[in-house]
Short mmCIF file of C-alpha atoms and ligand atoms in Angstrom, two decimals:
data_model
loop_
_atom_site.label_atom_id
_atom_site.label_comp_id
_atom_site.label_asym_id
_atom_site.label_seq_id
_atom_site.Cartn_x
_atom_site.Cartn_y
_atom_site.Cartn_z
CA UNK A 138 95.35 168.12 110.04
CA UNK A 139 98.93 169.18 110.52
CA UNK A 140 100.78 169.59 107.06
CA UNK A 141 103.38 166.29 107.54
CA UNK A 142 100.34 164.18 108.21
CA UNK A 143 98.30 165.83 105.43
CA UNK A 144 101.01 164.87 103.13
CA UNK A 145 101.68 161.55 104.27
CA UNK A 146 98.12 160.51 103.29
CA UNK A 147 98.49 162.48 99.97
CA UNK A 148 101.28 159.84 99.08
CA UNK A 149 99.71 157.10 99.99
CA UNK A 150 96.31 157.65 98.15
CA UNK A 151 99.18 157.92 95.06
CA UNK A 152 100.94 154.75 95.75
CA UNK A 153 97.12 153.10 96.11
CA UNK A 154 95.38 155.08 93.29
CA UNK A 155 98.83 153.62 91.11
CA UNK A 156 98.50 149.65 92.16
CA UNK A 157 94.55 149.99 91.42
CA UNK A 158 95.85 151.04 87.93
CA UNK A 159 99.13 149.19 87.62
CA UNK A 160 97.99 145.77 89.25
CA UNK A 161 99.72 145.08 92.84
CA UNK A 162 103.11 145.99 93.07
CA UNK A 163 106.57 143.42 93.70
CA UNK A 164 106.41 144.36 97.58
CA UNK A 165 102.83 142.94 97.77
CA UNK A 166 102.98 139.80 95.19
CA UNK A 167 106.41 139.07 97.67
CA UNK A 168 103.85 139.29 100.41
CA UNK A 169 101.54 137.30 98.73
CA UNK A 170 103.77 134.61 97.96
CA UNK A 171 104.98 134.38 101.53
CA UNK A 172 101.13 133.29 102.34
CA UNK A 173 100.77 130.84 99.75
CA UNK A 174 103.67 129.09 101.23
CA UNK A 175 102.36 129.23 105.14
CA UNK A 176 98.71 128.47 104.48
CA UNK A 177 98.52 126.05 101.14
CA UNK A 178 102.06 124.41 101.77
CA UNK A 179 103.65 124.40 104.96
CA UNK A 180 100.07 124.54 106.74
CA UNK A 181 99.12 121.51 104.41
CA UNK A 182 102.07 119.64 105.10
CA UNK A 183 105.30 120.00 103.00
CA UNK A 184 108.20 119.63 104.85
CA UNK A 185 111.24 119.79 102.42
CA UNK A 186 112.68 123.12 104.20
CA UNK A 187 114.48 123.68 100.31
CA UNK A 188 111.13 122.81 98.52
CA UNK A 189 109.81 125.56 100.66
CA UNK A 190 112.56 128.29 100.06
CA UNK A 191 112.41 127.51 96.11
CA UNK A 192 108.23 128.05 96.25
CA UNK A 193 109.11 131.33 98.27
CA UNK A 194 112.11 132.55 95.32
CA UNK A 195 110.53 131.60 92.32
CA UNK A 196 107.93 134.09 91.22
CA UNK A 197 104.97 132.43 90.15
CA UNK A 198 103.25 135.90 88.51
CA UNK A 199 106.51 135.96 86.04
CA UNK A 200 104.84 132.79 84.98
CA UNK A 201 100.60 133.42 84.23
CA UNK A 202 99.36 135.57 81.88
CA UNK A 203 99.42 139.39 82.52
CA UNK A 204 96.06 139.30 83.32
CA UNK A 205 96.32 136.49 86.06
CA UNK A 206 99.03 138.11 87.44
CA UNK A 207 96.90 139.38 90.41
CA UNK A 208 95.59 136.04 91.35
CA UNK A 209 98.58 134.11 90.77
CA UNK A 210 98.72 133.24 94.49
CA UNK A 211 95.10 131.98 94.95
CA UNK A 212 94.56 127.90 96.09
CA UNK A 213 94.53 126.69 92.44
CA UNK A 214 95.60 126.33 88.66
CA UNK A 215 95.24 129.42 86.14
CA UNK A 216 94.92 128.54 82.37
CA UNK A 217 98.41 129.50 80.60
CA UNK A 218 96.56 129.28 77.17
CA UNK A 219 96.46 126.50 74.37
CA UNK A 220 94.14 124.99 76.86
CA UNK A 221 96.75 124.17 79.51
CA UNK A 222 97.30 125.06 82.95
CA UNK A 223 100.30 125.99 85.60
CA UNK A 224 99.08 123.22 88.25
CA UNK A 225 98.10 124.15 92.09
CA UNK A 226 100.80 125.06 93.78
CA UNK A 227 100.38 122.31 96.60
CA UNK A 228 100.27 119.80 93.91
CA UNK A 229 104.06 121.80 92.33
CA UNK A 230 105.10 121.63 96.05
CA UNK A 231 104.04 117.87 96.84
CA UNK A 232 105.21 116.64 93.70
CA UNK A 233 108.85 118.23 94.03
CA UNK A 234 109.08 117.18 97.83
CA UNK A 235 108.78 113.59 96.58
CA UNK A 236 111.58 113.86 94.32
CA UNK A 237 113.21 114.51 97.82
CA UNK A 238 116.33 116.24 95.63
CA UNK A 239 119.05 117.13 97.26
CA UNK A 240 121.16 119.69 94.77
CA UNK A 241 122.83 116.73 92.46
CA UNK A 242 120.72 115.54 90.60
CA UNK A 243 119.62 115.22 86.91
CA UNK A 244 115.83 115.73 86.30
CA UNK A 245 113.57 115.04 83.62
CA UNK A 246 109.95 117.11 83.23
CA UNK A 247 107.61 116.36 80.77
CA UNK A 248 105.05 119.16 79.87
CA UNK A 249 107.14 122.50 80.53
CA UNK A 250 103.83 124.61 80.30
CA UNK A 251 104.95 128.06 82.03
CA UNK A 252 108.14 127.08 82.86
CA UNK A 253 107.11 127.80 87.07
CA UNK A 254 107.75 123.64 88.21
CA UNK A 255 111.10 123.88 85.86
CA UNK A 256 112.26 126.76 87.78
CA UNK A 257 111.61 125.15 90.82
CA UNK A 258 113.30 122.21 89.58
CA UNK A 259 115.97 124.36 88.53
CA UNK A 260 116.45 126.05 92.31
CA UNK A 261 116.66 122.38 93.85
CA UNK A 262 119.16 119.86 91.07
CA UNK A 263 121.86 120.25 89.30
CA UNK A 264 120.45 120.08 85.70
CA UNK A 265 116.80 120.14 84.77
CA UNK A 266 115.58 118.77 81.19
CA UNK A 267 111.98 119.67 80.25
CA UNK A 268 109.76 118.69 77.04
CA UNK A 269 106.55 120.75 75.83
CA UNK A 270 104.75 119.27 73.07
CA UNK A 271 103.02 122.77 72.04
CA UNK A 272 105.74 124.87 70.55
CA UNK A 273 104.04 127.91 71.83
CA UNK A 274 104.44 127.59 75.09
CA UNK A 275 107.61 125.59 75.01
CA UNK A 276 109.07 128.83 73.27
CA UNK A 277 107.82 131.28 75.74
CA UNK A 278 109.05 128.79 78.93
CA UNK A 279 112.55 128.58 77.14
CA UNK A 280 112.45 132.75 76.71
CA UNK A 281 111.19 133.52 80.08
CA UNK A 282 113.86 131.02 81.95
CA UNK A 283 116.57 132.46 79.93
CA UNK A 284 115.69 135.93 81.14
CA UNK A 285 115.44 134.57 84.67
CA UNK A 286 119.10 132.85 84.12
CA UNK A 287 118.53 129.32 84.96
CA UNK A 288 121.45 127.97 83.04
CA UNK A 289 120.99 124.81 83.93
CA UNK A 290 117.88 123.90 82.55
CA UNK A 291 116.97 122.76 78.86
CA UNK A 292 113.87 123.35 77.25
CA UNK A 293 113.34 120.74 73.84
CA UNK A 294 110.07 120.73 72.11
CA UNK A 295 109.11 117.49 71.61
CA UNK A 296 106.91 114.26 72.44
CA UNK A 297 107.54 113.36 76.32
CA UNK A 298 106.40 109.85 75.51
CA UNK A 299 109.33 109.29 74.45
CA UNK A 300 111.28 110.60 76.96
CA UNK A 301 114.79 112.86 76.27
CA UNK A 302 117.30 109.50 75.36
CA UNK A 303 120.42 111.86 74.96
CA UNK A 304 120.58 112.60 78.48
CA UNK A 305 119.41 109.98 80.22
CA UNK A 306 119.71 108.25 82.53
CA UNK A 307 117.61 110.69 84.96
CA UNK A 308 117.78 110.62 88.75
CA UNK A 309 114.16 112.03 88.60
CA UNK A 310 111.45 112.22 86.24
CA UNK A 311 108.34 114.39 86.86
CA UNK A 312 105.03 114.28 84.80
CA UNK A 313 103.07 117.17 84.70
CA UNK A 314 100.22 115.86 82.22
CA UNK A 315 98.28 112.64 82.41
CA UNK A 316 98.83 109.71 80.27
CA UNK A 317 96.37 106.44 80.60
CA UNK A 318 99.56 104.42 81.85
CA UNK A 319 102.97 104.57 82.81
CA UNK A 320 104.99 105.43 79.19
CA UNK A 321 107.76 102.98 78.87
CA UNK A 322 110.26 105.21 77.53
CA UNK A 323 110.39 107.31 81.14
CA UNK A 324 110.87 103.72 82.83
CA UNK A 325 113.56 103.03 80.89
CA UNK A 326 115.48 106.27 81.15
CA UNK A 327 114.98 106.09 84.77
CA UNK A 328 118.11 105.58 87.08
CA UNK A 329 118.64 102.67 89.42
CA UNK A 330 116.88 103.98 92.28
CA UNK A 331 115.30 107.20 90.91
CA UNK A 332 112.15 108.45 91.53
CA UNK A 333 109.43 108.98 89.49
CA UNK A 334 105.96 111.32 89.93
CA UNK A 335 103.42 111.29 87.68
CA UNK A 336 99.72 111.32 87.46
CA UNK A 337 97.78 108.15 85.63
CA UNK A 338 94.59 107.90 84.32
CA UNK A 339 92.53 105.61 86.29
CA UNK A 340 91.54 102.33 84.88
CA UNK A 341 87.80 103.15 85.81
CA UNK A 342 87.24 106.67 85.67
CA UNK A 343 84.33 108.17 87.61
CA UNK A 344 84.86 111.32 84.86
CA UNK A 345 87.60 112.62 82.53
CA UNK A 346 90.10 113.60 85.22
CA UNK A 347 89.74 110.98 87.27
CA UNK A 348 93.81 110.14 88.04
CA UNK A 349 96.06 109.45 90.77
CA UNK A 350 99.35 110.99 91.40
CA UNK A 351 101.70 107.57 91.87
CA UNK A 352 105.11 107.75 92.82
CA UNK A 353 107.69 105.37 90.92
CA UNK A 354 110.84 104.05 92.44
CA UNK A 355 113.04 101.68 90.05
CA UNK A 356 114.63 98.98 91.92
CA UNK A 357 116.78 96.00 90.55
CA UNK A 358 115.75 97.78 87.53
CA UNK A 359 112.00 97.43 88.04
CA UNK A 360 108.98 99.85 88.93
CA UNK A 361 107.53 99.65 92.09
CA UNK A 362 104.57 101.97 92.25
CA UNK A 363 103.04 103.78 95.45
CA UNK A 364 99.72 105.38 94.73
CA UNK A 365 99.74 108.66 96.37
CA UNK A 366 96.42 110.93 96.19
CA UNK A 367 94.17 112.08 93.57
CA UNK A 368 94.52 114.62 91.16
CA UNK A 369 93.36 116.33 88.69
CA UNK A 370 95.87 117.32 85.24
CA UNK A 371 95.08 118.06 81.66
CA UNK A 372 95.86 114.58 79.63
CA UNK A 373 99.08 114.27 78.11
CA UNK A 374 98.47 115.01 74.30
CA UNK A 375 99.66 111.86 72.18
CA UNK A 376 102.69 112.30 70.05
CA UNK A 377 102.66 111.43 66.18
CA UNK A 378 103.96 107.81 66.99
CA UNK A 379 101.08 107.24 69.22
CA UNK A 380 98.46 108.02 67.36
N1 SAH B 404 104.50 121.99 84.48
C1 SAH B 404 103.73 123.04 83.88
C2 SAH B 404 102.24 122.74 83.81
C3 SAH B 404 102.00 121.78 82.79
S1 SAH B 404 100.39 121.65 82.07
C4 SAH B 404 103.91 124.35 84.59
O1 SAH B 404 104.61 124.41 85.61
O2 SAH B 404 103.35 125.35 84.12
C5 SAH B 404 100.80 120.27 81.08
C6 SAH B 404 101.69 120.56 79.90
O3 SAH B 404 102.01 119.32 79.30
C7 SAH B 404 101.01 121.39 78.83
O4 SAH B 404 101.78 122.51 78.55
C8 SAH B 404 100.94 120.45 77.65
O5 SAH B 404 101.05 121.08 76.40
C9 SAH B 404 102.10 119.50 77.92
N2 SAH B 404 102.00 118.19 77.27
C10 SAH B 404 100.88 117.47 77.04
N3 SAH B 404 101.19 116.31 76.41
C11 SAH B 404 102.53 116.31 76.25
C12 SAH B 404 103.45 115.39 75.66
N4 SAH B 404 103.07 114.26 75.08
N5 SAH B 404 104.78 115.70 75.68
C13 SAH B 404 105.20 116.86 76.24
N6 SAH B 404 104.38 117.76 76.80
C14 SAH B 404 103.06 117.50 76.81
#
């Protein structure tokens, strides 16, 4: 083997030998990402070419524990810890692309969790607004946002129940936990003609996660409510004033 050649492979067996002991590297999550969004997005149906570019920016490994980092582009949720999970990235996707934003808008989230669908949120409106109920993780979202410089979004720790009154109204409002029905609260602080998603319990459950994604539109300052497919989330933990 000529020298050149014999050295080439010498490099590369570094570069491998060091992702086997450093986890992939940026070039290859980048690459990973890029498949996630062809084969569990586009190929499943999302449209929304800006829904799209946002899934392909944001990095989603930034957002799992260190030791999901590898498998943050897999078909499915990874626990974030206190018992919660980042959702399925087709269910981050189809849930944003029925918010159909277009850059103005003013969104509400309930149930930050890793921060990932508030950063999305934050690469498609103008100001996002999210509300974790475990201090925890609300703190690390807040931390890891900051360092990512998404200035326009606001992380309270809180009861989503209740919705974030200061700043409504909100052109959209986006669940990310289940409650058994529709809290009034995010009704209210919807805007004439916003949209709302957000998984429900269903009123006969075949088992614990038994819910379906709806999709909320408030006309003449009513709910109309489209059922859109099923899901599965983690419920949405009752506030003080629920219980
Ligand atoms: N959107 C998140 C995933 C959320 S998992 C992400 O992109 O990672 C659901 C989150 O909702 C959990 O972090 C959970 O603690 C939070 N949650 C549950 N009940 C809540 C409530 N009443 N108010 C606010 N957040 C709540």
């Amino acid at each position: 083997m000529k020298l050149k050649k014999k050295l080439f492979f010498i490099v590369l067996f570094i570069f491998r030998l060091n992702s086997l002991v450093l986890g992939i590297d940026e070039a290859e999550l980048s690459k990973l990402r890029k498949a996630m969004v062809e084969t569990q997005i586009k190929a499943e149906g999302i449209k929304d070419e800006r829904v799209l570019q946002a899934m392909l920016k944001v990095k989603r490994h930034l957002f799992v524990p260190e030791e999901y980092k590898n498998t943050a582009y897999i078909n499915g949720p990874l626990p974030i810890g206190e018992g919660q999970t980042i959702s399925q990235p087709y269910i981050v996707a189809l849930m944003t692309e029925l918010l159909e934003l277009k850059g103005n808008e003013k969104v509400l989230e309930i149930g930050t969790g890793s921060g990932y669908q508030a950063a999305i949120l934050g690469e498609l409106a103008k100001e996002v607004y999210t509300i974790e109920i475990l201090d925890i993780l609300g703190r690390r979202a807040e931390k890891l946002l900051n360092e990512l410089k998404y200035k326009n979004i606001k992380v309270k720790i809180g009861d989503g129940y209740l919705g974030w009154l200061e700043y409504a109204p909100f052109d959209a409002i986006i669940v990310t936990a289940a409650p058994e029905e529709i809290p009034k609260a995010l009704i209210e602080q919807l805007a004439e003609g916003g949209k709302m998603v957000i998984p429900v319990e269903d009123q006969f459950p075949i088992d614990r996660y038994s819910q379906k994604l709806k999709l909320v539109r408030k006309i003449n300052g009513k709910p109309v409510v489209k059922d859109i497919i099923a899901v599965r989330f983690v419920p949405m933990i009752k506030g003080l004033e629920k219980k």
